[in-house]
mmCIF file of C-alpha atoms in Angstrom:
data_model
loop_
_atom_site.group_PDB
_atom_site.id
_atom_site.type_symbol
_atom_site.label_atom_id
_atom_site.label_comp_id
_atom_site.label_asym_id
_atom_site.label_seq_id
_atom_site.Cartn_x
_atom_site.Cartn_y
_atom_site.Cartn_z
ATOM 1 C CA MET A 1 13.706 -15.467 -5.925
ATOM 2 C CA THR A 2 10.537 -16.505 -6.774
ATOM 3 C CA THR A 3 8.031 -14.105 -8.290
ATOM 4 C CA TYR A 4 4.504 -14.983 -8.627
ATOM 5 C CA THR A 5 3.844 -12.137 -11.252
ATOM 6 C CA MET A 6 2.094 -14.566 -14.048
ATOM 7 C CA ALA A 7 1.103 -17.742 -11.666
ATOM 8 C CA HIS A 8 -2.641 -16.524 -12.072
ATOM 9 C CA PRO A 9 -3.717 -14.186 -14.834
ATOM 10 C CA ALA A 10 -6.708 -11.420 -13.906
ATOM 11 C CA SER A 11 -9.664 -13.047 -14.710
ATOM 12 C CA ILE A 12 -13.577 -11.506 -15.772
ATOM 13 C CA GLU A 13 -14.150 -12.255 -12.099
ATOM 14 C CA ASP A 14 -11.331 -10.279 -11.015
ATOM 15 C CA ASN A 15 -12.466 -7.093 -12.774
ATOM 16 C CA HIS A 16 -15.703 -7.365 -11.604
ATOM 17 C CA TYR A 17 -15.070 -7.986 -8.185
ATOM 18 C CA GLN A 18 -12.831 -4.793 -8.052
ATOM 19 C CA GLU A 19 -15.592 -2.900 -9.478
ATOM 20 C CA HIS A 20 -18.355 -4.191 -7.027
ATOM 21 C CA ILE A 21 -15.685 -3.497 -4.075
ATOM 22 C CA LEU A 22 -15.240 0.129 -5.412
ATOM 23 C CA GLN A 23 -18.288 0.304 -4.205
ATOM 24 C CA GLY A 24 -18.216 -0.740 -0.835
ATOM 25 C CA VAL A 25 -14.861 0.933 0.411
ATOM 26 C CA SER A 26 -15.531 4.563 -1.156
ATOM 27 C CA ARG A 27 -18.630 6.358 -2.492
ATOM 28 C CA THR A 28 -16.303 9.262 -3.466
ATOM 29 C CA PHE A 29 -13.929 7.129 -6.040
ATOM 30 C CA ALA A 30 -16.621 4.876 -6.864
ATOM 31 C CA LEU A 31 -18.274 8.209 -8.539
ATOM 32 C CA THR A 32 -14.803 9.698 -9.770
ATOM 33 C CA ILE A 33 -13.427 7.105 -10.873
ATOM 34 C CA PRO A 34 -15.864 5.722 -13.848
ATOM 35 C CA GLN A 35 -15.403 9.038 -15.415
ATOM 36 C CA LEU A 36 -11.733 8.295 -16.526
ATOM 37 C CA PRO A 37 -10.491 7.124 -19.968
ATOM 38 C CA PRO A 38 -11.616 3.130 -20.286
ATOM 39 C CA SER A 39 -7.702 2.512 -20.278
ATOM 40 C CA LEU A 40 -7.361 4.407 -17.266
ATOM 41 C CA TYR A 41 -10.255 3.247 -15.099
ATOM 42 C CA PRO A 42 -8.963 0.050 -14.591
ATOM 43 C CA VAL A 43 -5.495 0.824 -13.567
ATOM 44 C CA ILE A 44 -6.296 3.775 -11.259
ATOM 45 C CA GLY A 45 -9.352 2.189 -9.337
ATOM 46 C CA ASN A 46 -6.770 -0.993 -8.752
ATOM 47 C CA ALA A 47 -4.542 1.865 -7.487
ATOM 48 C CA TYR A 48 -7.105 3.034 -5.591
ATOM 49 C CA LEU A 49 -7.509 -0.698 -3.877
ATOM 50 C CA LEU A 50 -3.654 -1.453 -3.266
ATOM 51 C CA CYS A 51 -3.654 1.983 -1.211
ATOM 52 C CA ARG A 52 -6.857 1.221 0.614
ATOM 53 C CA ILE A 53 -5.027 -2.151 1.618
ATOM 54 C CA VAL A 54 -1.965 -0.081 2.709
ATOM 55 C CA ASP A 55 -4.741 2.238 4.847
ATOM 56 C CA THR A 56 -6.665 -0.762 6.054
ATOM 57 C CA VAL A 57 -3.062 -2.147 7.288
ATOM 58 C CA GLU A 58 -2.219 1.282 9.258
ATOM 59 C CA ASP A 59 -5.526 1.848 10.471
ATOM 60 C CA ASP A 60 -6.839 -1.291 12.229
ATOM 61 C CA ASN A 61 -6.030 -0.869 16.024
ATOM 62 C CA GLY A 62 -6.372 -4.258 16.623
ATOM 63 C CA LEU A 63 -2.666 -4.670 14.950
ATOM 64 C CA SER A 64 0.475 -4.016 17.328
ATOM 65 C CA SER A 65 2.711 -1.734 15.824
ATOM 66 C CA GLU A 66 5.255 -4.471 14.824
ATOM 67 C CA GLN A 67 2.604 -6.001 12.912
ATOM 68 C CA THR A 68 1.640 -2.896 11.144
ATOM 69 C CA ARG A 69 5.089 -2.712 10.128
ATOM 70 C CA LYS A 70 5.593 -5.966 9.008
ATOM 71 C CA PHE A 71 2.233 -6.745 7.182
ATOM 72 C CA ALA A 72 2.954 -3.102 5.160
ATOM 73 C CA GLU A 73 6.356 -4.272 4.022
ATOM 74 C CA MET A 74 4.597 -7.732 3.295
ATOM 75 C CA PHE A 75 2.432 -5.783 1.274
ATOM 76 C CA ILE A 76 5.028 -3.942 -0.761
ATOM 77 C CA GLN A 77 6.640 -7.168 -2.027
ATOM 78 C CA VAL A 78 3.182 -8.465 -2.787
ATOM 79 C CA VAL A 79 2.783 -5.550 -5.480
ATOM 80 C CA SER A 80 6.044 -6.301 -6.853
ATOM 81 C CA GLY A 81 5.578 -9.636 -7.416
ATOM 82 C CA LYS A 82 8.229 -11.261 -4.498
ATOM 83 C CA ILE A 83 5.491 -12.682 -2.366
ATOM 84 C CA ALA A 84 1.699 -14.495 -3.124
ATOM 85 C CA ALA A 85 -0.829 -12.352 -2.415
ATOM 86 C CA GLU A 86 -2.651 -15.605 -0.818
ATOM 87 C CA ALA A 87 0.214 -15.622 2.099
ATOM 88 C CA PHE A 88 -0.316 -12.080 2.811
ATOM 89 C CA ALA A 89 -4.157 -12.613 2.609
ATOM 90 C CA GLU A 90 -4.225 -15.514 4.665
ATOM 91 C CA ALA A 91 -1.935 -13.880 7.610
ATOM 92 C CA LEU A 92 -3.922 -10.654 7.664
ATOM 93 C CA PHE A 93 -7.415 -11.376 7.675
ATOM 94 C CA PRO A 94 -8.070 -13.415 10.920
ATOM 95 C CA LEU A 95 -5.919 -10.446 12.683
ATOM 96 C CA LEU A 96 -8.415 -7.921 11.389
ATOM 97 C CA SER A 97 -10.763 -6.262 14.361
ATOM 98 C CA ASP A 98 -14.365 -4.921 14.258
ATOM 99 C CA HIS A 99 -12.578 -1.362 14.232
ATOM 100 C CA THR A 100 -12.035 -2.475 10.109
ATOM 101 C CA ILE A 101 -15.164 -2.355 8.534
ATOM 102 C CA PRO A 102 -16.800 -5.136 6.282
ATOM 103 C CA ALA A 103 -15.760 -3.985 3.367
ATOM 104 C CA GLU A 104 -12.270 -3.397 3.973
ATOM 105 C CA HIS A 105 -12.531 -7.002 5.443
ATOM 106 C CA ASP A 106 -13.607 -8.317 2.107
ATOM 107 C CA LEU A 107 -10.600 -6.533 -0.085
ATOM 108 C CA ILE A 108 -8.079 -7.958 2.210
ATOM 109 C CA LYS A 109 -9.162 -11.607 1.910
ATOM 110 C CA ASN A 110 -9.441 -10.890 -1.650
ATOM 111 C CA THR A 111 -6.143 -9.632 -1.846
ATOM 112 C CA PRO A 112 -5.443 -12.015 -4.878
ATOM 113 C CA ALA A 113 -7.718 -10.804 -7.157
ATOM 114 C CA VAL A 114 -6.688 -7.378 -6.959
ATOM 115 C CA ILE A 115 -3.295 -8.163 -7.308
ATOM 116 C CA ARG A 116 -4.244 -10.407 -10.600
ATOM 117 C CA ILE A 117 -5.203 -7.679 -11.769
ATOM 118 C CA THR A 118 -2.138 -5.067 -10.801
ATOM 119 C CA HIS A 119 0.050 -7.424 -12.414
ATOM 120 C CA SER A 120 -1.935 -7.160 -15.708
ATOM 121 C CA PHE A 121 -0.639 -3.660 -16.348
ATOM 122 C CA ASN A 122 2.224 -2.641 -18.682
ATOM 123 C CA PRO A 123 5.625 -1.899 -17.168
ATOM 124 C CA THR A 124 5.243 1.853 -16.923
ATOM 125 C CA GLN A 125 1.809 1.846 -14.835
ATOM 126 C CA ARG A 126 3.166 -1.371 -12.614
ATOM 127 C CA LYS A 127 6.501 0.552 -11.823
ATOM 128 C CA ALA A 128 4.151 4.012 -10.674
ATOM 129 C CA LEU A 129 1.829 1.830 -8.719
ATOM 130 C CA GLU A 130 4.614 -0.065 -7.020
ATOM 131 C CA ARG A 131 6.430 2.778 -6.414
ATOM 132 C CA CYS A 132 3.283 4.619 -4.748
ATOM 133 C CA VAL A 133 2.556 1.344 -2.897
ATOM 134 C CA ARG A 134 6.827 1.479 -1.401
ATOM 135 C CA ILE A 135 6.454 5.307 -0.279
ATOM 136 C CA MET A 136 3.085 5.058 1.199
ATOM 137 C CA GLY A 137 3.740 1.946 3.017
ATOM 138 C CA GLN A 138 6.986 2.823 4.648
ATOM 139 C CA GLY A 139 5.889 6.216 5.751
ATOM 140 C CA MET A 140 2.526 5.210 7.450
ATOM 141 C CA ALA A 141 4.537 2.540 9.434
ATOM 142 C CA ASP A 142 6.840 5.124 10.510
ATOM 143 C CA TYR A 143 3.926 7.694 11.525
ATOM 144 C CA GLN A 144 2.406 5.250 13.223
ATOM 145 C CA ASP A 145 5.344 4.604 15.908
ATOM 146 C CA THR A 146 5.432 8.433 16.426
ATOM 147 C CA GLU A 147 1.330 8.886 16.678
ATOM 148 C CA SER A 148 0.478 11.232 19.667
ATOM 149 C CA LEU A 149 -1.754 13.760 20.653
ATOM 150 C CA ALA A 150 0.892 16.480 20.953
ATOM 151 C CA GLY A 151 0.708 16.992 17.697
ATOM 152 C CA LEU A 152 3.298 17.102 14.657
ATOM 153 C CA LYS A 153 6.330 19.077 15.454
ATOM 154 C CA ASP A 154 5.613 21.832 12.446
ATOM 155 C CA LEU A 155 4.317 22.713 9.230
ATOM 156 C CA ALA A 156 7.127 20.676 7.593
ATOM 157 C CA ALA A 157 6.519 17.352 9.308
ATOM 158 C CA LEU A 158 2.758 17.999 8.456
ATOM 159 C CA ASN A 159 4.191 18.277 4.596
ATOM 160 C CA GLN A 160 6.007 15.427 5.152
ATOM 161 C CA TYR A 161 3.510 13.091 6.300
ATOM 162 C CA CYS A 162 0.821 14.640 3.642
ATOM 163 C CA TYR A 163 3.427 13.734 0.903
ATOM 164 C CA HIS A 164 3.465 9.949 2.125
ATOM 165 C CA VAL A 165 -0.173 9.559 2.342
ATOM 166 C CA ALA A 166 -1.564 11.704 -0.784
ATOM 167 C CA GLY A 167 1.061 13.732 -2.272
ATOM 168 C CA VAL A 168 2.662 10.450 -3.503
ATOM 169 C CA VAL A 169 -0.830 9.117 -4.874
ATOM 170 C CA GLY A 170 -0.443 12.509 -6.925
ATOM 171 C CA GLU A 171 3.015 11.719 -8.280
ATOM 172 C CA MET A 172 1.404 8.223 -9.188
ATOM 173 C CA LEU A 173 -1.511 9.385 -10.742
ATOM 174 C CA THR A 174 0.385 11.616 -13.280
ATOM 175 C CA GLU A 175 2.717 8.907 -14.091
ATOM 176 C CA LEU A 176 -0.419 7.286 -15.065
ATOM 177 C CA PHE A 177 -2.065 10.379 -17.139
ATOM 178 C CA CYS A 178 1.353 10.789 -18.692
ATOM 179 C CA ASP A 179 1.748 7.225 -19.970
ATOM 180 C CA TYR A 180 -1.809 7.405 -21.302
ATOM 181 C CA SER A 181 -1.367 10.745 -23.067
ATOM 182 C CA GLU A 182 1.414 12.534 -25.151
ATOM 183 C CA GLU A 183 0.178 15.429 -24.706
ATOM 184 C CA ILE A 184 -0.232 15.406 -21.246
ATOM 185 C CA ASN A 185 3.329 13.945 -20.954
ATOM 186 C CA LEU A 186 4.470 17.246 -22.872
ATOM 187 C CA ASN A 187 3.913 19.492 -19.186
ATOM 188 C CA LYS A 188 5.084 16.261 -16.866
ATOM 189 C CA PRO A 189 7.696 18.301 -14.760
ATOM 190 C CA ALA A 190 5.198 20.632 -14.009
ATOM 191 C CA LEU A 191 2.407 18.535 -13.469
ATOM 192 C CA MET A 192 4.361 16.241 -10.843
ATOM 193 C CA LYS A 193 5.532 19.700 -8.731
ATOM 194 C CA LEU A 194 1.563 20.271 -8.726
ATOM 195 C CA ALA A 195 0.474 16.842 -8.185
ATOM 196 C CA VAL A 196 2.016 16.673 -4.474
ATOM 197 C CA SER A 197 0.377 20.168 -4.039
ATOM 198 C CA PHE A 198 -2.694 18.640 -5.207
ATOM 199 C CA GLY A 199 -2.620 15.756 -3.017
ATOM 200 C CA GLN A 200 -1.721 17.568 -0.034
ATOM 201 C CA GLY A 201 -4.661 19.904 -0.309
ATOM 202 C CA LEU A 202 -6.953 17.346 -0.461
ATOM 203 C CA GLN A 203 -5.580 15.142 2.510
ATOM 204 C CA MET A 204 -5.275 18.500 4.689
ATOM 205 C CA THR A 205 -8.869 19.120 4.045
ATOM 206 C CA ASN A 206 -9.729 15.331 5.503
ATOM 207 C CA ILE A 207 -7.107 16.300 8.562
ATOM 208 C CA LEU A 208 -8.942 19.184 9.594
ATOM 209 C CA LYS A 209 -12.563 17.488 8.902
ATOM 210 C CA ASP A 210 -11.139 14.215 11.255
ATOM 211 C CA ILE A 211 -9.479 16.295 13.926
ATOM 212 C CA TRP A 212 -11.775 14.794 16.806
ATOM 213 C CA GLU A 213 -12.100 11.201 15.160
ATOM 214 C CA ASP A 214 -8.109 11.122 14.870
ATOM 215 C CA ARG A 215 -7.863 12.093 18.656
ATOM 216 C CA LYS A 216 -10.137 9.318 19.910
ATOM 217 C CA ARG A 217 -7.870 7.193 18.415
ATOM 218 C CA GLY A 218 -4.625 8.923 19.906
ATOM 219 C CA ALA A 219 -3.426 10.936 16.825
ATOM 220 C CA CYS A 220 -3.468 14.426 15.714
ATOM 221 C CA TRP A 221 -1.803 15.530 12.615
ATOM 222 C CA LEU A 222 -1.808 19.005 13.355
ATOM 223 C CA PRO A 223 1.230 20.786 13.590
ATOM 224 C CA GLN A 224 2.496 22.401 16.950
ATOM 225 C CA ASP A 225 4.160 25.553 15.537
ATOM 226 C CA ILE A 226 1.222 27.051 13.614
ATOM 227 C CA PHE A 227 -0.852 26.995 16.645
ATOM 228 C CA ARG A 228 2.416 28.113 19.168
ATOM 229 C CA GLU A 229 2.811 31.011 17.327
ATOM 230 C CA LYS A 230 -0.788 32.111 18.211
ATOM 231 C CA GLY A 231 -0.098 30.833 21.392
ATOM 232 C CA PHE A 232 -2.068 27.338 21.824
ATOM 233 C CA ASP A 233 -0.887 24.426 23.240
ATOM 234 C CA LEU A 234 -2.295 21.503 21.393
ATOM 235 C CA ASN A 235 -2.087 19.175 24.466
ATOM 236 C CA GLU A 236 -4.872 21.378 26.097
ATOM 237 C CA LEU A 237 -7.128 20.788 22.943
ATOM 238 C CA GLN A 238 -10.487 19.707 23.863
ATOM 239 C CA PRO A 239 -14.023 18.766 22.081
ATOM 240 C CA GLY A 240 -15.858 22.204 21.509
ATOM 241 C CA CYS A 241 -12.481 24.151 21.814
ATOM 242 C CA THR A 242 -13.809 27.912 21.605
ATOM 243 C CA ASP A 243 -10.326 29.250 22.461
ATOM 244 C CA PRO A 244 -9.954 32.485 19.658
ATOM 245 C CA ARG A 245 -6.277 31.141 19.605
ATOM 246 C CA PHE A 246 -7.067 28.032 18.123
ATOM 247 C CA ASP A 247 -9.588 29.165 16.026
ATOM 248 C CA GLU A 248 -6.780 31.472 14.374
ATOM 249 C CA GLY A 249 -4.356 28.559 14.234
ATOM 250 C CA LEU A 250 -7.121 26.567 12.135
ATOM 251 C CA GLY A 251 -7.751 29.431 10.239
ATOM 252 C CA VAL A 252 -4.090 29.285 9.017
ATOM 253 C CA LEU A 253 -4.262 25.756 8.288
ATOM 254 C CA ILE A 254 -7.670 26.177 6.263
ATOM 255 C CA GLY A 255 -6.052 29.102 4.135
ATOM 256 C CA ILE A 256 -2.788 26.346 3.537
ATOM 257 C CA ALA A 257 -5.126 24.128 2.263
ATOM 258 C CA LYS A 258 -6.786 26.534 0.167
ATOM 259 C CA ALA A 259 -3.562 27.411 -1.175
ATOM 260 C CA HIS A 260 -2.937 24.065 -2.273
ATOM 261 C CA LEU A 261 -6.316 23.718 -3.971
ATOM 262 C CA ARG A 262 -5.663 26.774 -5.836
ATOM 263 C CA ASN A 263 -2.650 24.813 -7.032
ATOM 264 C CA ALA A 264 -5.040 21.425 -7.907
ATOM 265 C CA LEU A 265 -6.913 23.739 -10.093
ATOM 266 C CA THR A 266 -3.644 24.686 -12.017
ATOM 267 C CA TYR A 267 -3.118 21.414 -12.162
ATOM 268 C CA THR A 268 -6.336 20.637 -13.826
ATOM 269 C CA CYS A 269 -6.482 23.206 -16.059
ATOM 270 C CA MET A 270 -2.832 21.783 -17.530
ATOM 271 C CA ILE A 271 -4.691 18.902 -18.824
ATOM 272 C CA PRO A 272 -5.796 19.146 -22.135
ATOM 273 C CA PRO A 273 -9.337 20.204 -22.147
ATOM 274 C CA LYS A 274 -10.188 17.478 -24.460
ATOM 275 C CA GLU A 275 -9.805 14.822 -21.993
ATOM 276 C CA THR A 276 -13.050 15.695 -19.766
ATOM 277 C CA GLY A 277 -13.180 12.711 -18.168
ATOM 278 C CA ILE A 278 -9.532 13.308 -16.634
ATOM 279 C CA ARG A 279 -10.592 17.100 -15.777
ATOM 280 C CA ARG A 280 -14.007 15.860 -14.263
ATOM 281 C CA PHE A 281 -11.906 13.048 -11.992
ATOM 282 C CA CYS A 282 -9.955 16.450 -10.863
ATOM 283 C CA LEU A 283 -12.414 18.440 -9.985
ATOM 284 C CA TRP A 284 -14.907 16.644 -8.227
ATOM 285 C CA ALA A 285 -12.484 15.983 -5.810
ATOM 286 C CA LEU A 286 -11.216 19.764 -6.027
ATOM 287 C CA GLY A 287 -14.646 20.935 -5.832
ATOM 288 C CA MET A 288 -15.996 18.383 -2.411
ATOM 289 C CA ALA A 289 -12.685 19.714 -0.899
ATOM 290 C CA VAL A 290 -13.289 23.540 -1.271
ATOM 291 C CA LEU A 291 -16.788 22.446 0.299
ATOM 292 C CA THR A 292 -15.644 20.725 3.199
ATOM 293 C CA LEU A 293 -13.295 23.967 3.519
ATOM 294 C CA ASN A 294 -15.930 26.096 3.939
ATOM 295 C CA LYS A 295 -17.904 24.305 6.048
ATOM 296 C CA ILE A 296 -15.052 23.706 8.641
ATOM 297 C CA ASN A 297 -14.179 27.540 8.390
ATOM 298 C CA GLN A 298 -17.936 28.332 9.314
ATOM 299 C CA ASN A 299 -18.068 26.144 12.047
ATOM 300 C CA ARG A 300 -14.494 26.132 13.840
ATOM 301 C CA SER A 301 -16.203 24.786 16.953
ATOM 302 C CA PHE A 302 -17.106 21.453 15.611
ATOM 303 C CA ILE A 303 -16.840 18.502 17.667
ATOM 304 C CA GLN A 304 -17.248 15.865 14.909
ATOM 305 C CA GLY A 305 -16.635 15.294 11.080
ATOM 306 C CA GLU A 306 -20.265 14.803 10.465
ATOM 307 C CA GLN A 307 -20.613 17.988 11.535
ATOM 308 C CA VAL A 308 -18.554 19.839 8.667
ATOM 309 C CA LYS A 309 -19.467 17.030 5.889
ATOM 310 C CA ILE A 310 -20.960 18.475 2.868
ATOM 311 C CA SER A 311 -24.465 16.985 1.714
ATOM 312 C CA ARG A 312 -25.587 15.131 -1.192
ATOM 313 C CA LYS A 313 -27.210 17.460 -2.721
ATOM 314 C CA SER A 314 -23.781 19.669 -2.467
ATOM 315 C CA VAL A 315 -22.064 16.888 -4.171
ATOM 316 C CA LYS A 316 -24.901 16.570 -7.109
ATOM 317 C CA ALA A 317 -24.414 20.552 -7.578
ATOM 318 C CA THR A 318 -20.472 20.184 -7.390
ATOM 319 C CA VAL A 319 -20.777 17.276 -9.969
ATOM 320 C CA LEU A 320 -23.302 19.047 -12.393
ATOM 321 C CA ILE A 321 -21.782 22.708 -12.587
ATOM 322 C CA THR A 322 -17.795 21.198 -12.895
ATOM 323 C CA SER A 323 -18.906 18.764 -15.461
ATOM 324 C CA ALA A 324 -20.752 21.780 -17.103
ATOM 325 C CA LEU A 325 -17.505 23.790 -17.276
ATOM 326 C CA ALA A 326 -14.878 20.988 -17.104
ATOM 327 C CA ARG A 327 -13.809 22.306 -20.632
ATOM 328 C CA GLN A 328 -13.553 26.396 -19.601
ATOM 329 C CA ASP A 329 -10.522 27.324 -17.825
ATOM 330 C CA TRP A 330 -11.602 30.954 -16.968
ATOM 331 C CA ALA A 331 -14.847 29.644 -15.922
ATOM 332 C CA LEU A 332 -13.519 27.673 -13.479
ATOM 333 C CA GLN A 333 -10.906 29.684 -12.246
ATOM 334 C CA ARG A 334 -14.164 32.046 -11.680
ATOM 335 C CA MET A 335 -16.189 29.600 -10.000
ATOM 336 C CA PHE A 336 -12.859 28.912 -7.398
ATOM 337 C CA ALA A 337 -12.329 32.289 -6.577
ATOM 338 C CA LEU A 338 -16.468 32.708 -5.901
ATOM 339 C CA THR A 339 -16.929 29.464 -4.049
ATOM 340 C CA SER A 340 -13.447 29.971 -1.885
ATOM 341 C CA ARG A 341 -13.594 33.838 -1.213
ATOM 342 C CA HIS A 342 -14.647 33.514 2.498
ATOM 343 C CA LEU A 343 -11.477 31.266 3.266
ATOM 344 C CA PRO A 344 -8.362 33.088 4.838
ATOM 345 C CA GLU A 345 -5.591 33.685 2.006
ATOM 346 C CA VAL A 346 -2.341 32.565 2.745
ATOM 347 C CA ASP A 347 0.550 31.493 0.977
ATOM 348 C CA LEU A 348 1.783 27.846 1.236
ATOM 349 C CA LEU A 349 4.042 28.606 4.447
ATOM 350 C CA GLY A 350 0.967 29.933 6.301
ATOM 351 C CA LYS A 351 1.734 33.502 5.637
ATOM 352 C CA LYS A 352 -0.624 36.067 4.782
ATOM 353 C CA VAL A 353 -0.751 37.387 1.114
#
């Protein structure tokens, strides 16, 4: 089988494009990724763009289920070097709808530039990226086939969904951190377990924030069993719902997300304090997630994600405070306890603690 890995090495222009498009597709990651050490910055920036391409394929409502699966599988082959990136871009780009933002149109069109960078990394880095894209791409295509307003069957199904879209990203990042640092690699087994929880905490926060936007496109990622225990049927869910049974179910999920984010803090504190860049990368995402959960908790009857979006002022405060405390584990633990004190206390299964 022909491989295209070394056909066109990455150029300075490719790297400039990567830095430019990161700004267009994610303000948050355009902020956090540059905090990383210079040798990690390019690979993790590239990893984010690969995941964003998979996400674009999954999210574009102009593609049929068959097309989504076809392009997800095709991109997996592109990343592994078995199919030319140009073939993927030329086939997908004309099919993208207006639902996909202009920056993502541009990203798909310039997939070859992104892939040339991917193929310039060392074998360990490439293996981590390829595994992540494979699991994410296959998982997203499977879940798109089962999207409905009825919600997921149970918490276990939600955990599995979160793994495919976020937990596997945590594993990939940990592989890259361990490849970068022998000291971090010493804690690899423990970090890998916590990485999945870290990813799930961030993804659950996004799911809760995006409940109503997801429902508009016919999807619901909330677990039926959590709400059924409270006597609420997700099929009855409508914007502006003030049913206390729904509020209780939402509270359980907020508490579970908090428990995962507590694991995220444990993960971060296992990174050597001298690696302040990696710690900042983790802490900024963690801090913004906790603040978002607080807003959701305070306004459980919100009807659009914008109502629970944290302000730029809050983002700046999170950046300043966590950066100042990045090396001090006790201070980080104290800050987490203070900022999350009003959130429900449950374990990862949703049971009160």
